[in-house]
Amino acid sequence: MAPRDEQDYENRRQQIIDGALQVFARKGFERATNKEIAAASNIGSAGLIYHYFKDKTDLFRQVIEERAPALRIIIRGDEMLDVPPRELLTTFGVAFVETFDNLTAVALFKLLLSEAVRHPSVAEVFNRIGPGRGFAFLSRYLAHQMDKGTLRRMDVGAATRSFLGPFIAYALTREVFVQPDAATLDPQVMVDTVVEIFLNGLQITPQE
């Protein structure tokens, strides 16, 4: 494919992703149709979507991956395993909170939470694309750092939940169960605080 053609292809793909994000955020995964996505993307034909994506699930996956900064870290996988804990966890935390700068992504997040409770099939798709991959990556990373002796050994699943939990609480108290300081809490302060508390609990002490 010639460079110009490659650029045109990628521009159109991003156009569809943006349109799909709007429709998924408004209608949810199950109720969104290719016709609506095509209209929101200004591409005319719904069939053209299949030139860029295998099916609606593939499109949904790429919407989540490309509009959720934290997943871009996870996709890099093994190359991130030896990044020092403070650097990796801070980068992950910043990427997570940056997701909430995109109002359409926030709307999608809220809708998916409600859909996941009512429709197990939606929960399974969403988990496979996003939360499940994030959990698996962080568990693997923490286990690797424990094996290296960088972090104190403890139950990996519990440690992963202990790191992710505050960020989930941050999202909920900012976007769903809004708290008085939601508009003034600096996201970077939130990230730095979570990482500091988490790493203090996993530090290797001299007697260990």
Short mmCIF file of C-alpha atoms in Angstrom, two decimals, residues 20-33 36 56-57 60 64 106-127 129 131 172 176:
data_model
loop_
_atom_site.label_atom_id
_atom_site.label_comp_id
_atom_site.label_asym_id
_atom_site.label_seq_id
_atom_site.Cartn_x
_atom_site.Cartn_y
_atom_site.Cartn_z
CA ALA A 20 -18.44 4.48 16.80
CA LEU A 21 -17.38 5.98 20.13
CA GLN A 22 -20.23 8.46 19.89
CA VAL A 23 -22.78 5.79 19.03
CA PHE A 24 -21.58 3.29 21.64
CA ALA A 25 -21.65 6.04 24.27
CA ARG A 26 -25.23 6.93 23.32
CA LYS A 27 -26.74 3.50 22.57
CA GLY A 28 -24.48 0.95 24.25
CA PHE A 29 -22.74 -2.01 22.64
CA GLU A 30 -25.72 -4.24 21.92
CA ARG A 31 -28.09 -1.55 20.61
CA ALA A 32 -25.56 0.26 18.41
CA THR A 33 -26.02 -0.55 14.72
CA GLU A 36 -25.86 4.44 13.00
CA LYS A 56 -18.79 -4.93 15.64
CA THR A 57 -16.82 -6.58 18.46
CA PHE A 60 -15.62 -1.98 19.85
CA ILE A 64 -11.64 1.01 23.70
CA VAL A 106 -16.80 9.09 30.15
CA ALA A 107 -20.32 8.65 28.76
CA LEU A 108 -19.28 5.29 27.31
CA PHE A 109 -17.77 4.25 30.66
CA LYS A 110 -21.04 5.03 32.48
CA LEU A 111 -23.19 3.26 29.93
CA LEU A 112 -21.00 0.18 29.90
CA LEU A 113 -21.18 -0.10 33.69
CA SER A 114 -24.96 -0.10 33.59
CA GLU A 115 -25.08 -2.46 30.59
CA ALA A 116 -22.62 -4.88 32.16
CA VAL A 117 -24.87 -5.36 35.19
CA ARG A 118 -27.94 -6.11 33.07
CA HIS A 119 -26.30 -8.02 30.21
CA PRO A 120 -23.63 -10.64 31.08
CA SER A 121 -22.67 -10.91 27.40
CA VAL A 122 -21.76 -7.20 27.32
CA ALA A 123 -19.84 -7.57 30.58
CA GLU A 124 -17.87 -10.47 29.09
CA VAL A 125 -16.97 -8.55 25.93
CA PHE A 126 -16.01 -5.40 27.84
CA ASN A 127 -13.98 -7.35 30.40
CA ILE A 129 -11.21 -6.03 25.90
CA PRO A 131 -10.54 -4.57 32.57
CA LEU A 172 -16.86 6.62 40.52
CA VAL A 176 -21.13 8.72 39.22
#
